[in-house]
Coordinates of C-alpha atoms in Angstrom, one line a residue:
Chain R
X1 CA 38.7 24.7 119.9
X2 CA 41.3 22.8 122.6
X3 CA 38.4 24.0 125.2
X4 CA 35.9 21.6 123.5
X5 CA 37.9 18.3 124.0
X6 CA 36.6 16.8 126.8
X7 CA 38.9 16.4 129.8
X8 CA 40.3 12.9 129.3
X9 CA 41.9 14.1 126.0
X10 CA 45.8 14.7 126.9
X11 CA 45.3 16.8 124.4
X12 CA 44.3 19.8 126.5
X13 CA 47.9 20.1 128.1
X14 CA 49.4 21.0 124.4
X15 CA 48.5 23.5 122.0
X16 CA 47.4 22.0 119.2
X17 CA 49.3 22.0 116.1
X18 CA 47.9 24.7 113.6
X19 CA 46.6 22.4 111.4
X20 CA 44.4 20.7 114.0
X21 CA 42.7 23.6 115.1
X22 CA 39.6 22.9 113.0
X23 CA 39.3 20.3 112.9
X24 CA 35.8 18.6 112.5
X25 CA 36.3 15.5 115.2
X26 CA 38.3 16.3 118.5
X27 CA 41.6 14.8 117.0
X28 CA 43.0 12.4 119.9
X29 CA 46.7 12.7 121.3
X30 CA 48.1 9.1 121.2
X31 CA 51.8 9.3 122.1
X32 CA 54.3 12.0 122.6
X33 CA 58.1 11.7 122.4
X34 CA 60.6 14.2 122.8
X35 CA 60.8 15.2 119.1
X36 CA 57.1 15.1 118.6
X37 CA 53.8 14.4 119.0
X38 CA 51.3 11.8 117.2
X39 CA 47.4 12.4 117.0
X40 CA 44.7 10.6 115.3
X41 CA 42.5 12.7 113.3
X42 CA 41.4 12.1 109.7
X43 CA 42.3 12.5 106.2
X44 CA 39.8 14.5 103.8
X45 CA 36.9 13.3 105.3
X46 CA 35.8 11.0 108.5
X47 CA 35.7 7.6 107.0
X48 CA 39.5 7.9 106.1
X49 CA 41.6 8.3 110.2
X50 CA 45.3 9.2 109.6
X51 CA 47.6 9.4 111.9
X52 CA 49.5 12.8 112.2
X53 CA 52.6 13.3 113.0
X54 CA 53.9 16.6 114.4
X55 CA 57.3 17.9 115.8
X56 CA 56.6 21.2 117.6
X57 CA 59.4 24.2 117.4
X58 CA 61.8 23.5 120.3
X59 CA 62.3 27.9 121.7
X60 CA 65.8 26.1 123.1
X61 CA 67.2 26.2 119.2
X62 CA 68.3 28.7 117.2
X63 CA 65.0 29.5 115.3
X64 CA 67.3 29.2 111.8
X65 CA 68.5 26.0 112.8
X66 CA 64.9 24.9 114.4
X67 CA 62.8 25.3 111.4
X68 CA 66.3 23.9 109.2
X69 CA 66.0 20.6 111.2
X70 CA 62.8 20.6 111.1
X71 CA 62.0 20.5 107.9
X72 CA 64.8 17.7 107.2
X73 CA 63.5 15.5 109.3
X74 CA 60.0 15.7 108.4
X75 CA 61.6 15.4 104.3
X76 CA 63.5 12.0 105.3
X77 CA 60.5 10.4 106.8
X78 CA 57.9 11.1 104.2
X79 CA 60.6 9.8 101.3
X80 CA 61.3 7.3 103.0
X81 CA 57.6 5.8 103.7
X82 CA 57.4 7.1 99.5
X83 CA 60.4 4.9 98.7
X84 CA 59.1 1.7 101.0
X85 CA 55.9 1.9 99.3
X86 CA 57.3 1.9 95.8
X87 CA 58.9 -1.1 96.8
X88 CA 55.8 -3.4 98.2
X89 CA 57.1 -2.9 101.6
X90 CA 54.0 -2.4 104.1
X91 CA 54.0 0.6 105.6
X92 CA 51.9 3.2 106.0
X93 CA 50.8 5.7 103.3
X94 CA 52.5 9.1 103.2
X95 CA 48.8 11.0 102.6
X96 CA 49.9 15.3 103.0
X97 CA 52.9 17.5 104.4
X98 CA 53.6 20.7 105.7
X99 CA 57.7 20.4 106.0
X100 CA 57.3 24.0 107.0
X101 CA 54.4 23.4 109.4
X102 CA 56.4 20.2 110.6
X103 CA 53.8 18.0 110.4
X104 CA 52.9 14.8 108.5
X105 CA 49.3 12.6 107.6
X106 CA 50.2 9.1 107.0
X107 CA 47.7 6.9 106.6
X108 CA 45.8 5.1 109.6
X109 CA 47.1 1.3 110.4
X110 CA 44.8 -0.5 112.5
X111 CA 44.2 -3.4 114.8
X112 CA 47.6 -3.7 117.5
X113 CA 51.3 -3.6 117.6
X114 CA 52.9 -6.6 117.0
X115 CA 54.2 -6.4 120.7
X116 CA 50.4 -6.9 122.2
X117 CA 50.0 -9.5 120.0
X118 CA 52.8 -11.4 120.9
X119 CA 52.1 -11.0 124.7
X120 CA 48.2 -11.1 124.5
X121 CA 49.0 -14.4 122.6
X122 CA 52.2 -15.9 125.1
X123 CA 49.3 -15.4 128.3
X124 CA 46.4 -17.0 126.2
X125 CA 48.1 -19.4 125.3
X126 CA 51.1 -20.6 126.8
X127 CA 50.0 -18.7 130.3
X128 CA 52.9 -19.1 133.0
X129 CA 51.7 -20.6 136.5
X130 CA 51.5 -17.1 137.7
X131 CA 49.1 -16.2 134.9
X132 CA 47.3 -19.4 135.2
X133 CA 43.8 -19.6 137.3
X134 CA 44.9 -20.3 140.8
X135 CA 42.7 -22.8 141.2
X136 CA 43.2 -24.8 137.8
X137 CA 47.1 -25.0 138.2
X138 CA 47.7 -25.0 142.6
X139 CA 48.3 -28.9 142.0
X140 CA 50.7 -28.2 139.4
X141 CA 52.4 -25.3 140.8
X142 CA 53.1 -27.3 144.2
X143 CA 54.6 -30.5 142.8
X144 CA 56.6 -28.2 140.5
X145 CA 57.2 -24.8 141.9
X146 CA 56.4 -23.1 139.0
X147 CA 57.2 -19.5 139.2
X148 CA 58.6 -16.8 137.1
X149 CA 62.0 -15.3 136.4
X150 CA 61.5 -11.9 138.6
X151 CA 63.9 -10.5 136.3
X152 CA 62.2 -11.0 133.2
X153 CA 58.8 -9.4 134.8
X154 CA 61.2 -6.6 136.3
X155 CA 62.1 -6.0 132.6
X156 CA 58.1 -6.4 131.2
X157 CA 56.7 -4.4 133.7
X158 CA 59.5 -1.6 133.3
X159 CA 58.5 -1.3 129.0
X160 CA 55.2 -1.6 130.5
X161 CA 54.9 1.5 132.3
X162 CA 56.8 3.1 129.7
X163 CA 53.9 2.6 127.0
X164 CA 51.5 3.3 129.3
X165 CA 53.2 6.9 130.1
X166 CA 52.8 7.3 126.2
X167 CA 49.2 5.9 126.6
X168 CA 48.9 3.5 123.5
X169 CA 48.5 0.6 126.3
X170 CA 45.9 -1.6 126.4
X171 CA 44.3 -1.9 129.5
X172 CA 43.9 -6.2 129.2
X173 CA 47.9 -5.8 129.2
X174 CA 48.3 -3.1 132.1
X175 CA 45.4 -6.2 133.7
X176 CA 48.2 -9.1 132.7
X177 CA 50.6 -7.2 133.7
X178 CA 49.0 -6.5 137.5
X179 CA 48.1 -10.2 137.8
X180 CA 51.8 -11.5 137.0
X181 CA 53.0 -8.8 139.6
X182 CA 50.3 -9.9 142.2
X183 CA 51.1 -13.3 142.2
X184 CA 54.8 -14.0 140.6
X185 CA 57.2 -12.6 142.4
X186 CA 57.7 -15.9 144.2
X187 CA 60.7 -16.3 143.7
X188 CA 63.9 -17.3 141.0
X189 CA 63.6 -19.3 138.5
X190 CA 64.9 -20.2 135.1
X191 CA 63.3 -21.8 132.5
X192 CA 65.6 -24.2 132.0
X193 CA 66.4 -25.5 135.7
X194 CA 63.3 -27.8 135.3
X195 CA 61.7 -30.3 133.5
X196 CA 58.8 -27.6 132.9
X197 CA 60.7 -25.4 131.8
X198 CA 61.8 -27.1 129.0
X199 CA 58.7 -28.5 128.2
X200 CA 57.2 -25.0 128.1
X201 CA 60.2 -24.1 125.8
X202 CA 59.2 -27.1 123.1
X203 CA 55.8 -25.9 123.5
X204 CA 56.4 -22.0 122.8
X205 CA 58.6 -23.4 120.4
X206 CA 56.5 -25.5 118.2
X207 CA 53.7 -22.3 118.4
X208 CA 53.3 -22.9 114.4
X209 CA 51.1 -19.4 114.3
X210 CA 53.6 -17.7 116.1
X211 CA 56.4 -19.2 114.1
X212 CA 54.7 -17.7 111.2
X213 CA 54.7 -15.0 112.7
X214 CA 58.3 -14.4 113.5
X215 CA 59.1 -15.4 109.9
X216 CA 56.6 -12.8 108.8
X217 CA 58.4 -10.0 110.9
X218 CA 61.8 -11.8 109.2
X219 CA 60.1 -11.5 105.6
X220 CA 59.0 -8.3 105.9
X221 CA 62.6 -6.4 107.6
X222 CA 64.5 -8.4 104.6
X223 CA 61.7 -6.6 102.0
X224 CA 62.7 -3.0 103.5
X225 CA 66.2 -4.1 103.6
X226 CA 66.3 -4.8 100.0
X227 CA 64.7 -1.1 99.3
X228 CA 67.7 -0.1 100.7
X229 CA 66.5 1.6 104.0
X230 CA 67.4 0.6 107.5
X231 CA 64.9 1.3 110.2
X232 CA 67.2 2.6 113.1
X233 CA 64.5 1.5 115.9
X234 CA 63.2 -2.3 114.9
X235 CA 61.6 -3.0 117.9
X236 CA 58.3 -5.2 118.1
X237 CA 56.0 -1.6 118.9
X238 CA 57.4 0.0 116.1
X239 CA 55.5 -3.3 113.6
X240 CA 52.4 -3.3 113.6
X241 CA 49.4 -6.2 112.6
X242 CA 46.9 -5.1 110.8
X243 CA 43.8 -7.8 111.6
X244 CA 43.1 -9.1 107.8
X245 CA 40.1 -7.2 105.7
X246 CA 37.0 -8.1 108.0
X247 CA 33.4 -6.3 108.2
X248 CA 34.7 -4.9 110.7
X249 CA 36.1 -1.2 110.5
X250 CA 39.6 -0.8 112.3
X251 CA 38.1 1.2 115.0
X252 CA 35.4 -1.6 116.1
X253 CA 38.4 -3.9 116.2
X254 CA 40.7 -1.4 118.0
X255 CA 38.4 -1.5 120.8
X256 CA 37.2 -5.4 121.2
X257 CA 41.0 -6.2 121.1
X258 CA 41.3 -3.3 124.1
X259 CA 38.6 -6.1 126.0
X260 CA 39.7 -8.3 128.1
X261 CA 38.0 -12.1 126.8
X262 CA 39.0 -11.3 122.8
X263 CA 40.6 -13.8 121.4
X264 CA 44.2 -13.7 121.1
X265 CA 44.9 -14.0 117.0
X266 CA 48.3 -13.1 115.5
X267 CA 46.6 -13.6 112.0
X268 CA 47.6 -10.1 109.6
X269 CA 49.9 -8.8 108.1
X270 CA 52.7 -6.8 109.6
X271 CA 52.8 -2.9 109.1
X272 CA 56.3 -1.2 109.6
X273 CA 55.4 2.4 111.9
X274 CA 57.6 5.1 112.7
X275 CA 60.6 5.6 110.2
X276 CA 62.0 8.5 112.5
X277 CA 65.1 7.4 113.0
X278 CA 65.4 5.3 109.2
X279 CA 68.1 6.3 106.8
X280 CA 69.1 5.0 103.4
X281 CA 71.5 2.8 103.3
X282 CA 72.6 -0.8 102.2
X283 CA 75.7 -1.3 104.0
X284 CA 75.8 -5.0 105.8
X285 CA 76.6 -3.6 109.3
X286 CA 73.8 -0.7 109.2
X287 CA 71.6 -3.3 108.6
X288 CA 73.2 -6.1 110.9
X289 CA 72.6 -3.3 114.0
X290 CA 69.1 -2.8 112.4
X291 CA 68.4 -6.9 112.6
X292 CA 70.5 -6.9 116.5
X293 CA 68.4 -3.9 117.9
X294 CA 65.5 -6.0 117.1
X295 CA 67.2 -9.4 118.8
X296 CA 67.5 -7.3 121.9
X297 CA 64.3 -6.0 121.6
X298 CA 62.9 -9.6 121.3
X299 CA 64.6 -10.1 124.6
X300 CA 63.3 -8.2 126.6
X301 CA 59.9 -7.4 125.4
X302 CA 59.1 -10.9 125.0
X303 CA 62.0 -12.6 126.7
X304 CA 60.1 -16.6 125.9
X305 CA 59.8 -15.4 122.6
X306 CA 63.6 -15.4 121.9
X307 CA 63.4 -18.7 121.6
X308 CA 61.9 -18.4 118.1
X309 CA 64.3 -15.1 117.2
X310 CA 65.6 -18.2 114.5
X311 CA 62.5 -18.2 112.5
X312 CA 63.2 -14.1 112.2
X313 CA 66.3 -14.7 110.6
X314 CA 65.2 -17.6 108.4
X315 CA 62.2 -15.0 107.2
X316 CA 64.9 -12.5 106.9
X317 CA 67.4 -14.7 104.6
X318 CA 64.7 -15.6 102.4
X319 CA 63.8 -12.0 101.6
X320 CA 67.2 -10.9 100.6
X321 CA 69.5 -12.3 97.7
X322 CA 71.3 -14.8 99.3
X323 CA 74.7 -13.1 99.2
X324 CA 73.6 -10.5 100.9
X325 CA 72.1 -12.7 103.5
X326 CA 74.7 -14.6 104.4
X327 CA 77.2 -11.8 104.7
X328 CA 74.3 -9.2 106.6
X329 CA 73.7 -12.9 109.2
X330 CA 77.2 -12.8 109.3
X331 CA 77.8 -9.7 110.1
X332 CA 75.3 -10.1 113.0
X333 CA 77.8 -12.2 114.7
X334 CA 80.3 -9.3 114.9
X335 CA 77.5 -7.1 116.2
X336 CA 76.4 -9.1 119.0
X337 CA 79.6 -9.7 120.1
X338 CA 80.6 -6.1 120.2
X339 CA 76.8 -4.5 121.1
X340 CA 75.5 -2.3 118.7
X341 CA 78.0 1.3 118.8
X342 CA 81.5 0.2 116.4
X343 CA 84.6 0.8 118.4
X344 CA 86.2 3.6 117.7
X345 CA 89.8 2.0 117.9
X346 CA 91.4 1.0 115.1
Chain T
X1 CA 19.5 9.7 104.4
X2 CA 17.4 11.7 102.4
X3 CA 20.3 13.5 101.3
X4 CA 22.4 10.5 100.3
X5 CA 19.6 8.7 98.5
X6 CA 18.6 11.6 96.3
X7 CA 22.3 11.5 95.7
X8 CA 21.5 8.3 94.8
X9 CA 19.5 8.8 92.6
X10 CA 20.9 11.9 90.7
X11 CA 23.8 9.9 89.9
X12 CA 20.8 6.8 87.9
X13 CA 19.1 9.5 86.1
X14 CA 22.3 11.1 85.0
X15 CA 24.1 7.7 84.0
X16 CA 20.9 7.6 81.8
X17 CA 21.1 10.5 80.1
X18 CA 24.7 9.9 79.4
X19 CA 23.7 6.5 77.6
X20 CA 21.0 8.5 75.7
X21 CA 23.6 11.3 74.7
X22 CA 25.8 8.4 73.7
X23 CA 23.0 5.9 71.9
X24 CA 24.4 3.1 74.6
X25 CA 22.4 0.0 74.5
X26 CA 19.0 1.7 75.0
X27 CA 17.5 -1.3 76.6
X28 CA 20.5 -0.4 79.5
X29 CA 19.4 -1.9 82.9
X30 CA 18.9 1.7 84.3
X31 CA 16.4 2.1 81.1
X32 CA 13.9 2.7 83.6
X33 CA 15.3 5.1 85.3
X34 CA 14.7 7.6 82.1
X35 CA 10.5 7.4 82.6
X36 CA 11.3 8.8 86.1
X37 CA 13.8 11.7 84.6
X38 CA 11.1 13.0 83.0
X39 CA 8.9 13.0 85.7
X40 CA 11.2 14.8 88.2
X41 CA 13.1 17.8 86.1
X42 CA 16.9 17.1 88.7
X43 CA 19.8 18.8 87.8
X44 CA 23.2 17.8 88.4
X45 CA 24.5 20.8 91.3
X46 CA 27.7 21.5 91.8
X47 CA 28.8 19.5 95.2
X48 CA 30.3 21.2 98.2
X49 CA 32.4 19.2 100.0
X50 CA 33.6 19.6 103.3
X51 CA 37.3 18.7 103.8
X52 CA 38.3 17.5 107.3
X53 CA 40.7 20.2 108.8
X54 CA 39.9 22.8 107.1
X55 CA 38.3 25.6 108.4
X56 CA 34.5 26.3 107.9
X57 CA 34.8 29.9 106.0
X58 CA 36.9 27.8 102.8
X59 CA 34.3 25.8 100.9
X60 CA 35.4 23.5 97.9
X61 CA 32.8 23.3 95.2
X62 CA 33.4 20.1 92.9
X63 CA 31.8 20.2 89.1
X64 CA 31.7 17.3 86.3
X65 CA 31.4 17.8 82.7
X66 CA 31.4 15.2 80.4
X67 CA 32.1 15.6 76.5
X68 CA 33.0 19.7 76.9
X69 CA 33.1 20.9 73.3
X70 CA 34.2 24.5 74.3
X71 CA 38.2 23.9 76.2
X72 CA 40.1 26.1 73.7
X73 CA 37.8 28.9 75.1
X74 CA 37.6 28.1 78.3
X75 CA 41.6 27.2 78.3
X76 CA 42.1 31.0 76.8
X77 CA 40.3 32.6 79.7
X78 CA 42.3 31.2 81.7
X79 CA 45.8 32.1 79.7
X80 CA 44.3 36.1 79.5
X81 CA 43.8 35.9 83.9
X82 CA 40.2 37.0 83.2
X83 CA 39.2 37.2 86.6
X84 CA 35.3 35.9 86.2
X85 CA 37.4 32.4 85.4
X86 CA 39.0 31.6 88.6
X87 CA 38.4 28.1 88.7
X88 CA 40.8 25.0 88.8
X89 CA 40.0 23.0 85.3
X90 CA 41.1 20.1 85.7
X91 CA 41.4 17.1 82.8
X92 CA 39.9 14.3 84.1
X93 CA 41.7 11.7 82.2
X94 CA 44.5 11.7 84.7
X95 CA 42.0 11.9 87.3
X96 CA 41.7 8.6 88.8
X97 CA 39.1 8.9 92.0
X98 CA 37.4 11.9 94.3
X99 CA 39.9 11.2 97.1
X100 CA 42.8 12.1 94.3
X101 CA 41.6 15.2 93.0
X102 CA 40.2 16.4 96.8
X103 CA 43.8 15.6 98.3
X104 CA 44.9 18.2 95.5
X105 CA 42.7 20.7 96.8
X106 CA 43.2 19.8 100.4
X107 CA 46.9 20.6 99.4
X108 CA 46.2 23.9 97.7
X109 CA 43.9 24.8 100.5
X110 CA 47.0 23.7 103.3
X111 CA 49.4 26.3 101.1
X112 CA 46.8 29.1 100.9
X113 CA 46.3 28.9 105.4
X114 CA 49.5 28.9 105.8
X115 CA 50.8 31.6 103.4
X116 CA 53.1 29.7 101.4
X117 CA 51.6 29.5 98.3
X118 CA 54.1 28.8 94.9
X119 CA 51.5 29.6 91.9
X120 CA 49.3 32.9 91.5
X121 CA 46.5 31.8 93.3
X122 CA 44.9 28.6 95.6
X123 CA 43.0 27.9 92.1
X124 CA 46.2 27.6 89.7
X125 CA 47.8 26.0 92.7
X126 CA 45.2 22.9 92.6
X127 CA 47.0 21.9 89.0
X128 CA 50.4 21.7 90.3
X129 CA 49.5 20.2 93.9
X130 CA 48.7 17.3 91.4
X131 CA 51.7 17.5 90.0
X132 CA 54.7 15.0 91.3
X133 CA 57.2 17.2 89.8
X134 CA 58.2 20.5 90.6
X135 CA 57.9 22.1 86.3
X136 CA 55.3 24.3 86.7
X137 CA 54.6 24.4 82.8
X138 CA 54.0 21.4 82.9
X139 CA 51.8 20.3 85.6
X140 CA 49.3 22.7 84.1
X141 CA 50.1 20.9 80.5
X142 CA 49.2 17.6 81.8
X143 CA 46.8 17.8 84.3
X144 CA 45.1 21.4 83.8
X145 CA 42.8 22.2 80.4
X146 CA 44.0 21.9 77.2
X147 CA 42.0 22.2 73.5
X148 CA 41.6 19.0 73.4
X149 CA 40.5 18.1 76.9
X150 CA 37.1 16.5 76.1
X151 CA 36.1 15.1 80.4
X152 CA 36.7 18.7 82.9
X153 CA 36.8 18.4 86.4
X154 CA 35.9 22.4 88.1
X155 CA 36.6 23.2 91.5
X156 CA 36.1 26.4 93.3
X157 CA 37.6 26.9 96.4
X158 CA 36.0 30.4 98.1
X159 CA 36.8 31.4 101.5
X160 CA 36.1 36.0 102.6
X161 CA 39.1 38.3 101.7
X162 CA 39.2 41.7 102.8
X163 CA 37.7 42.9 99.2
X164 CA 35.2 40.4 99.0
X165 CA 33.9 39.7 102.6
X166 CA 30.9 37.1 100.9
X167 CA 32.4 35.0 98.5
X168 CA 30.3 33.7 95.7
X169 CA 27.3 31.5 96.4
X170 CA 27.2 28.3 95.2
X171 CA 24.5 29.0 93.6
X172 CA 26.1 31.5 92.1
X173 CA 28.8 29.7 90.6
X174 CA 26.6 26.7 89.3
X175 CA 25.4 29.7 87.4
X176 CA 27.9 30.8 85.7
X177 CA 29.8 27.5 85.6
X178 CA 26.3 26.4 83.4
X179 CA 26.5 29.6 81.4
X180 CA 30.2 28.8 80.5
X181 CA 30.7 25.0 79.8
X182 CA 29.0 23.6 77.1
X183 CA 28.6 20.1 78.6
X184 CA 26.9 17.5 80.2
X185 CA 26.7 17.6 84.0
X186 CA 27.6 14.9 85.4
X187 CA 28.0 13.6 89.6
X188 CA 31.3 14.2 91.3
X189 CA 31.1 10.1 92.1
X190 CA 33.9 7.7 91.7
X191 CA 32.4 5.7 89.3
X192 CA 31.9 8.5 86.9
X193 CA 35.6 9.2 87.3
X194 CA 36.4 5.8 86.8
X195 CA 35.3 5.3 83.9
X196 CA 36.8 8.5 82.4
X197 CA 39.9 8.4 83.7
X198 CA 43.3 7.2 81.3
X199 CA 45.2 4.8 83.6
X200 CA 47.6 4.9 80.5
X201 CA 48.5 8.7 81.5
X202 CA 47.8 7.7 85.4
X203 CA 51.1 5.2 85.4
X204 CA 52.9 7.2 83.1
X205 CA 52.8 10.9 85.0
X206 CA 53.4 9.5 88.3
X207 CA 56.4 6.8 87.2
X208 CA 54.4 3.9 88.3
X209 CA 55.7 1.6 84.9
X210 CA 58.6 -0.6 85.4
X211 CA 57.3 -1.4 89.2
X212 CA 56.7 -5.7 89.0
X213 CA 55.4 -6.1 92.0
X214 CA 52.2 -3.5 90.7
X215 CA 52.1 -5.2 87.7
X216 CA 51.9 -8.6 89.3
X217 CA 48.4 -7.5 91.3
X218 CA 45.9 -9.5 88.8
X219 CA 42.8 -7.9 91.0
X220 CA 42.2 -4.4 89.0
X221 CA 40.7 -3.4 92.0
X222 CA 43.7 -4.0 94.5
X223 CA 46.3 -2.7 91.7
X224 CA 44.3 0.4 91.5
X225 CA 44.1 0.7 95.4
X226 CA 48.1 0.5 95.2
X227 CA 48.4 3.1 92.5
X228 CA 46.0 5.5 94.2
X229 CA 48.0 5.3 97.1
X230 CA 51.8 5.9 95.3
X231 CA 49.8 8.8 93.9
X232 CA 48.9 10.9 97.7
X233 CA 52.6 10.0 98.0
X234 CA 53.6 11.6 95.0
X235 CA 51.8 14.6 94.6
X236 CA 52.7 15.5 99.0
X237 CA 56.3 15.2 98.0
X238 CA 56.0 17.6 94.6
X239 CA 59.1 18.9 94.4
X240 CA 60.5 18.8 97.6

């Protein structure tokens, strides 16, 4: 079957997992991580798109240990997803699994990662001088000397290159990025230093749809924690923004979104994905670390949206019993002071 | 195109027959199709359902019989391990949709293909695959045929083996079932299944009671969609 795949499929470089050997519609390899691979395929019928998470066996591990680890990790992830689902936390459904063969078949979530949605939104609604059309802003650029922080650029581009290697970055993202690289690296500049920067920050801070999205992110994370689960890898890449149901199917939406002319939208439901590092815990410490990781991810992926992170915490506060929320947020202060790893001294 | 419209026609005609049988509202909106059915002797056929990720050598045939009168006899064939009756007989009242039943078939088939069956054959595996618990006897009792089963879903999974290189054809299976199941052949459609689903039992067996958010959903379709999602998850995680 692998031979039938068109050459554009990266899948050709890996043998397909056994379970996909008879797929009527060629599966697409979406991502390749250290632990496993993610394919897009179908469940029962082509009308039910699904994501297959496959953990291949590692030849360098002892076979018995290898089988046991694969089994334990597949089951842990599936159990947590099912538990989330029972507690009404928005996560993909578990369709099927084979813990011995190392695969997990999950509901396909249409739409873009929140990371892409926010960056597209920022690029369209709050263009920086460098990403605005040159003619329109030439004057302002000259008078105000707006430049974009180089440091910020570096963060963005490395992150996106990494995503690109994983093969999930829509074209407009890449394009937007090269665009910024071309013109944006003219010098150092920080938001607070100029009036214009303050103005831009104020506009972002008062962007109602973006605020609502941030609040929703907080609510969803709060619900997850209330269910007794910590995610372990909360980033805006591990959240999908599922567009509201329309006449378009999910596939069509994905295609139009990659179109550079697509209108940015923050409508839709947040769905948490990738529970490969999650665990069951209700401790303030683990919850606070989850929030801290998300905060740091915001800082590096969408530095300009970071001013809205307090909205996330507000949404979070609303989703948990007041007492628990307060103690988690207090703990977050501690974690910010020392970082993700707890001190082993004392 | 032609096939799907034929299916629709079949479903319509079938409804009429059922209505006629049960003496429900002689002037139902479907009444006029009764006349059609007099002209075309269309029988309800078993449906052969191709499943994604399952090799084409393995076929899944599904039949749906309503108002079955000889459930006890059919069950006795299973208990006697009569090899002519290698079917998955599923009580339709605990099935919520096509996807529900087909997911169990998918699970049984993946176990068959990877050689990890936990029960004697792929058909018993299908019945236990419906259960969210590890207990095989419980699974047979709750999801399999019993003496009181009124509406019956029959699944036959065929594949070539060393002993039998050519598996029975759909026509052969159909003939055998028509001779042995005393009931009304019905289309294997979501609508027809929905008419016999006992949601009280589904909620009890899949532990869907006591979820306040689920009970709070007003829209019936939305609520059933959510329940179906949980049912699939519970089946996937059975006994693990």
